[in-house]
Amino acid sequence: MAHSSSSRTVIFAALGGNLLVAATKFGAAFLTGSASMLSEAIHSLIDTGNQGLLLVGMRRATRPATAMHPFGYGLELYFWTFVVALLIFGLGAGVSLYEGIIHIIHPQPVAHVLVNYAVLVASIVFEGSVWLLALRAFRKEGKGRRGWVEAVQMSKDPTVFTVLFEDTAALGGLAVALVGNILSEVLDMPVLDGVASIIIACILAVTATFLARESQSLLTGEGVAPEVLAALRRMALAAQGVERLNEIRSMHFGPRDVLVVISLDFRNDLTAGQVEIVVSALEHQIKQTYPEVTRVFIEAQDSRAQPTSRASTAATGGAPTP
């Protein structure tokens, strides 16, 4: 399974940047004693590890098929994306929540607040540049005219939208930390620094929940988009000698690794040789139209051998009943 160069570029940019930003934030948090800055430092450190895990997933997903894994290891990318979501929730949100509660119970004035301001503003500038890079890659990968949520739900490449949502959460967290530090200083209410940390925890928890939900859906076997399924159905029905489409199923093993299985009822007057020609032509047409379809299995089967519920559901282009 190949991955686009834009995906790797986005991940490497985020990895290098987050590592430097995390080190800077930890230094500022140690110097100032700010809870929100410490939460942001932990957030950046976790993001750095997350990008590393995405790269691990991309590398492991390209391993060739074996006897034990005849369809390859493409699903590993979805597994590691799910792990990333769990880390954001468990470590990022959990630690930020803990630090926020501690600083609300025992509020302490932030020392050297100008250091926090400088680090936060610089981090916003950098995170914003990586966010724009991830956004361009996301649009290039097929956002099109879809809404944001729909585009993520339809996307089969979690690497780009994971980095995009991580950076979106990072920008939100930085803005909250900056406002929290300013209000804490101006109003002389150190407790607001702890409140900002708790808000950051909520941002991370929401982001992690959304990413986990999308990763889980991909990991458990998503099919192709409805419009692609409809196009495959039209191709199958238009093939010479096809009387009925019994069933069509698909599954993503990776962003560009799709399995398609089709059951067709051919005219009875076709010879076995003629059926083979039609099947070969249909397979070639599908792969040429949709290069991400790497495997096509076409079965010739009498429609009377198909259970009614499966045949009727497949005829509408939906998922057949097991």
mmCIF file with all atom_site columns, C-alpha atoms in Angstrom, residues 17-122:
data_model
loop_
_atom_site.group_PDB
_atom_site.id
_atom_site.type_symbol
_atom_site.label_atom_id
_atom_site.label_alt_id
_atom_site.label_comp_id
_atom_site.label_asym_id
_atom_site.label_entity_id
_atom_site.label_seq_id
_atom_site.pdbx_PDB_ins_code
_atom_site.Cartn_x
_atom_site.Cartn_y
_atom_site.Cartn_z
_atom_site.occupancy
_atom_site.B_iso_or_equiv
_atom_site.pdbx_formal_charge
_atom_site.auth_seq_id
_atom_site.auth_comp_id
_atom_site.auth_asym_id
_atom_site.auth_atom_id
_atom_site.pdbx_PDB_model_num
ATOM 1   C CA . GLY A 1 17  ? 8.072  21.048  15.080 1.00 0.00 ? 17  GLY A CA 1
ATOM 2   C CA . ASN A 1 18  ? 6.256  19.491  18.029 1.00 0.00 ? 18  ASN A CA 1
ATOM 3   C CA . LEU A 1 19  ? 9.513  18.167  19.445 1.00 0.00 ? 19  LEU A CA 1
ATOM 4   C CA . LEU A 1 20  ? 11.080 21.636  19.470 1.00 0.00 ? 20  LEU A CA 1
ATOM 5   C CA . VAL A 1 21  ? 7.912  23.297  20.747 1.00 0.00 ? 21  VAL A CA 1
ATOM 6   C CA . ALA A 1 22  ? 7.528  20.702  23.520 1.00 0.00 ? 22  ALA A CA 1
ATOM 7   C CA . ALA A 1 23  ? 11.060 21.356  24.761 1.00 0.00 ? 23  ALA A CA 1
ATOM 8   C CA . THR A 1 24  ? 10.437 25.107  24.769 1.00 0.00 ? 24  THR A CA 1
ATOM 9   C CA . LYS A 1 25  ? 7.105  24.736  26.602 1.00 0.00 ? 25  LYS A CA 1
ATOM 10  C CA . PHE A 1 26  ? 8.589  22.477  29.269 1.00 0.00 ? 26  PHE A CA 1
ATOM 11  C CA . GLY A 1 27  ? 11.304 25.067  29.891 1.00 0.00 ? 27  GLY A CA 1
ATOM 12  C CA . ALA A 1 28  ? 8.705  27.833  30.165 1.00 0.00 ? 28  ALA A CA 1
ATOM 13  C CA . ALA A 1 29  ? 6.458  25.735  32.436 1.00 0.00 ? 29  ALA A CA 1
ATOM 14  C CA . PHE A 1 30  ? 9.396  24.980  34.760 1.00 0.00 ? 30  PHE A CA 1
ATOM 15  C CA . LEU A 1 31  ? 10.375 28.650  34.887 1.00 0.00 ? 31  LEU A CA 1
ATOM 16  C CA . THR A 1 32  ? 6.880  30.104  35.364 1.00 0.00 ? 32  THR A CA 1
ATOM 17  C CA . GLY A 1 33  ? 5.015  27.322  37.194 1.00 0.00 ? 33  GLY A CA 1
ATOM 18  C CA . SER A 1 34  ? 2.037  27.678  34.827 1.00 0.00 ? 34  SER A CA 1
ATOM 19  C CA . ALA A 1 35  ? -0.391 24.723  34.803 1.00 0.00 ? 35  ALA A CA 1
ATOM 20  C CA . SER A 1 36  ? -1.755 25.572  31.365 1.00 0.00 ? 36  SER A CA 1
ATOM 21  C CA . MET A 1 37  ? 1.788  25.828  29.970 1.00 0.00 ? 37  MET A CA 1
ATOM 22  C CA . LEU A 1 38  ? 2.651  22.428  31.463 1.00 0.00 ? 38  LEU A CA 1
ATOM 23  C CA . SER A 1 39  ? -0.521 20.997  29.902 1.00 0.00 ? 39  SER A CA 1
ATOM 24  C CA . GLU A 1 40  ? 0.518  22.448  26.559 1.00 0.00 ? 40  GLU A CA 1
ATOM 25  C CA . ALA A 1 41  ? 4.023  21.013  26.923 1.00 0.00 ? 41  ALA A CA 1
ATOM 26  C CA . ILE A 1 42  ? 2.621  17.549  27.631 1.00 0.00 ? 42  ILE A CA 1
ATOM 27  C CA . HIS A 1 43  ? 0.222  17.988  24.706 1.00 0.00 ? 43  HIS A CA 1
ATOM 28  C CA . SER A 1 44  ? 3.106  18.785  22.325 1.00 0.00 ? 44  SER A CA 1
ATOM 29  C CA . LEU A 1 45  ? 5.176  15.858  23.642 1.00 0.00 ? 45  LEU A CA 1
ATOM 30  C CA . ILE A 1 46  ? 2.253  13.463  23.097 1.00 0.00 ? 46  ILE A CA 1
ATOM 31  C CA . ASP A 1 47  ? 1.703  14.876  19.605 1.00 0.00 ? 47  ASP A CA 1
ATOM 32  C CA . THR A 1 48  ? 5.379  14.185  18.847 1.00 0.00 ? 48  THR A CA 1
ATOM 33  C CA . GLY A 1 49  ? 4.972  10.564  19.891 1.00 0.00 ? 49  GLY A CA 1
ATOM 34  C CA . ASN A 1 50  ? 1.743  10.333  17.927 1.00 0.00 ? 50  ASN A CA 1
ATOM 35  C CA . GLN A 1 51  ? 3.423  11.403  14.696 1.00 0.00 ? 51  GLN A CA 1
ATOM 36  C CA . GLY A 1 52  ? 6.099  8.799   15.351 1.00 0.00 ? 52  GLY A CA 1
ATOM 37  C CA . LEU A 1 53  ? 3.407  6.127   15.748 1.00 0.00 ? 53  LEU A CA 1
ATOM 38  C CA . LEU A 1 54  ? 1.747  7.210   12.500 1.00 0.00 ? 54  LEU A CA 1
ATOM 39  C CA . LEU A 1 55  ? 5.068  6.776   10.712 1.00 0.00 ? 55  LEU A CA 1
ATOM 40  C CA . VAL A 1 56  ? 5.421  3.328   12.301 1.00 0.00 ? 56  VAL A CA 1
ATOM 41  C CA . GLY A 1 57  ? 1.935  2.454   11.072 1.00 0.00 ? 57  GLY A CA 1
ATOM 42  C CA . MET A 1 58  ? 2.707  3.680   7.542  1.00 0.00 ? 58  MET A CA 1
ATOM 43  C CA . ARG A 1 59  ? 5.918  1.615   7.429  1.00 0.00 ? 59  ARG A CA 1
ATOM 44  C CA . ARG A 1 60  ? 4.374  -1.561  8.819  1.00 0.00 ? 60  ARG A CA 1
ATOM 45  C CA . ALA A 1 61  ? 1.376  -1.268  6.519  1.00 0.00 ? 61  ALA A CA 1
ATOM 46  C CA . THR A 1 62  ? 3.621  -1.587  3.454  1.00 0.00 ? 62  THR A CA 1
ATOM 47  C CA . ARG A 1 63  ? 4.894  -5.055  4.390  1.00 0.00 ? 63  ARG A CA 1
ATOM 48  C CA . PRO A 1 64  ? 4.144  -7.660  1.706  1.00 0.00 ? 64  PRO A CA 1
ATOM 49  C CA . ALA A 1 65  ? 1.403  -10.240 2.108  1.00 0.00 ? 65  ALA A CA 1
ATOM 50  C CA . THR A 1 66  ? 2.229  -13.546 3.781  1.00 0.00 ? 66  THR A CA 1
ATOM 51  C CA . ALA A 1 67  ? 0.496  -16.896 4.164  1.00 0.00 ? 67  ALA A CA 1
ATOM 52  C CA . MET A 1 68  ? -0.833 -15.765 7.551  1.00 0.00 ? 68  MET A CA 1
ATOM 53  C CA . HIS A 1 69  ? -1.873 -12.334 6.196  1.00 0.00 ? 69  HIS A CA 1
ATOM 54  C CA . PRO A 1 70  ? -2.826 -12.980 2.557  1.00 0.00 ? 70  PRO A CA 1
ATOM 55  C CA . PHE A 1 71  ? -4.282 -9.487  2.117  1.00 0.00 ? 71  PHE A CA 1
ATOM 56  C CA . GLY A 1 72  ? -1.218 -7.735  3.516  1.00 0.00 ? 72  GLY A CA 1
ATOM 57  C CA . TYR A 1 73  ? -0.850 -5.508  6.565  1.00 0.00 ? 73  TYR A CA 1
ATOM 58  C CA . GLY A 1 74  ? -2.657 -2.382  5.411  1.00 0.00 ? 74  GLY A CA 1
ATOM 59  C CA . LEU A 1 75  ? -5.014 -2.418  8.398  1.00 0.00 ? 75  LEU A CA 1
ATOM 60  C CA . GLU A 1 76  ? -2.054 -1.770  10.718 1.00 0.00 ? 76  GLU A CA 1
ATOM 61  C CA . LEU A 1 77  ? -2.232 1.900   9.729  1.00 0.00 ? 77  LEU A CA 1
ATOM 62  C CA . TYR A 1 78  ? -5.754 2.082   11.140 1.00 0.00 ? 78  TYR A CA 1
ATOM 63  C CA . PHE A 1 79  ? -4.671 0.254   14.301 1.00 0.00 ? 79  PHE A CA 1
ATOM 64  C CA . TRP A 1 80  ? -1.872 2.725   15.049 1.00 0.00 ? 80  TRP A CA 1
ATOM 65  C CA . THR A 1 81  ? -4.192 5.652   14.331 1.00 0.00 ? 81  THR A CA 1
ATOM 66  C CA . PHE A 1 82  ? -6.565 4.229   16.950 1.00 0.00 ? 82  PHE A CA 1
ATOM 67  C CA . VAL A 1 83  ? -3.656 3.980   19.412 1.00 0.00 ? 83  VAL A CA 1
ATOM 68  C CA . VAL A 1 84  ? -2.856 7.643   18.734 1.00 0.00 ? 84  VAL A CA 1
ATOM 69  C CA . ALA A 1 85  ? -6.441 8.609   19.607 1.00 0.00 ? 85  ALA A CA 1
ATOM 70  C CA . LEU A 1 86  ? -6.217 6.655   22.870 1.00 0.00 ? 86  LEU A CA 1
ATOM 71  C CA . LEU A 1 87  ? -2.964 8.396   23.791 1.00 0.00 ? 87  LEU A CA 1
ATOM 72  C CA . ILE A 1 88  ? -4.470 11.826  23.161 1.00 0.00 ? 88  ILE A CA 1
ATOM 73  C CA . PHE A 1 89  ? -7.392 10.934  25.417 1.00 0.00 ? 89  PHE A CA 1
ATOM 74  C CA . GLY A 1 90  ? -5.588 8.977   28.129 1.00 0.00 ? 90  GLY A CA 1
ATOM 75  C CA . LEU A 1 91  ? -2.374 10.958  28.470 1.00 0.00 ? 91  LEU A CA 1
ATOM 76  C CA . GLY A 1 92  ? -3.101 14.361  26.972 1.00 0.00 ? 92  GLY A CA 1
ATOM 77  C CA . ALA A 1 93  ? -6.570 14.964  28.376 1.00 0.00 ? 93  ALA A CA 1
ATOM 78  C CA . GLY A 1 94  ? -5.927 13.016  31.585 1.00 0.00 ? 94  GLY A CA 1
ATOM 79  C CA . VAL A 1 95  ? -2.749 14.849  32.604 1.00 0.00 ? 95  VAL A CA 1
ATOM 80  C CA . SER A 1 96  ? -4.173 18.251  31.619 1.00 0.00 ? 96  SER A CA 1
ATOM 81  C CA . LEU A 1 97  ? -7.262 17.593  33.725 1.00 0.00 ? 97  LEU A CA 1
ATOM 82  C CA . TYR A 1 98  ? -5.143 16.518  36.699 1.00 0.00 ? 98  TYR A CA 1
ATOM 83  C CA . GLU A 1 99  ? -2.888 19.580  36.479 1.00 0.00 ? 99  GLU A CA 1
ATOM 84  C CA . GLY A 1 100 ? -5.901 21.864  36.167 1.00 0.00 ? 100 GLY A CA 1
ATOM 85  C CA . ILE A 1 101 ? -7.581 20.424  39.255 1.00 0.00 ? 101 ILE A CA 1
ATOM 86  C CA . ILE A 1 102 ? -4.364 20.647  41.308 1.00 0.00 ? 102 ILE A CA 1
ATOM 87  C CA . HIS A 1 103 ? -3.874 24.313  40.367 1.00 0.00 ? 103 HIS A CA 1
ATOM 88  C CA . ILE A 1 104 ? -7.501 25.141  41.141 1.00 0.00 ? 104 ILE A CA 1
ATOM 89  C CA . ILE A 1 105 ? -7.208 23.562  44.580 1.00 0.00 ? 105 ILE A CA 1
ATOM 90  C CA . HIS A 1 106 ? -3.804 25.168  45.185 1.00 0.00 ? 106 HIS A CA 1
ATOM 91  C CA . PRO A 1 107 ? -3.602 28.244  42.928 1.00 0.00 ? 107 PRO A CA 1
ATOM 92  C CA . GLN A 1 108 ? -0.209 29.885  42.549 1.00 0.00 ? 108 GLN A CA 1
ATOM 93  C CA . PRO A 1 109 ? 0.656  33.093  40.686 1.00 0.00 ? 109 PRO A CA 1
ATOM 94  C CA . VAL A 1 110 ? 2.452  32.552  37.391 1.00 0.00 ? 110 VAL A CA 1
ATOM 95  C CA . ALA A 1 111 ? 6.040  33.841  37.537 1.00 0.00 ? 111 ALA A CA 1
ATOM 96  C CA . HIS A 1 112 ? 7.760  35.452  34.545 1.00 0.00 ? 112 HIS A CA 1
ATOM 97  C CA . VAL A 1 113 ? 4.462  35.609  32.681 1.00 0.00 ? 113 VAL A CA 1
ATOM 98  C CA . LEU A 1 114 ? 6.108  37.375  29.728 1.00 0.00 ? 114 LEU A CA 1
ATOM 99  C CA . VAL A 1 115 ? 8.017  34.173  29.035 1.00 0.00 ? 115 VAL A CA 1
ATOM 100 C CA . ASN A 1 116 ? 4.706  32.331  28.715 1.00 0.00 ? 116 ASN A CA 1
ATOM 101 C CA . TYR A 1 117 ? 3.350  34.971  26.367 1.00 0.00 ? 117 TYR A CA 1
ATOM 102 C CA . ALA A 1 118 ? 6.387  34.761  24.107 1.00 0.00 ? 118 ALA A CA 1
ATOM 103 C CA . VAL A 1 119 ? 6.390  30.957  23.985 1.00 0.00 ? 119 VAL A CA 1
ATOM 104 C CA . LEU A 1 120 ? 2.629  30.719  23.397 1.00 0.00 ? 120 LEU A CA 1
ATOM 105 C CA . VAL A 1 121 ? 2.609  33.305  20.604 1.00 0.00 ? 121 VAL A CA 1
ATOM 106 C CA . ALA A 1 122 ? 5.600  31.633  18.906 1.00 0.00 ? 122 ALA A CA 1
#
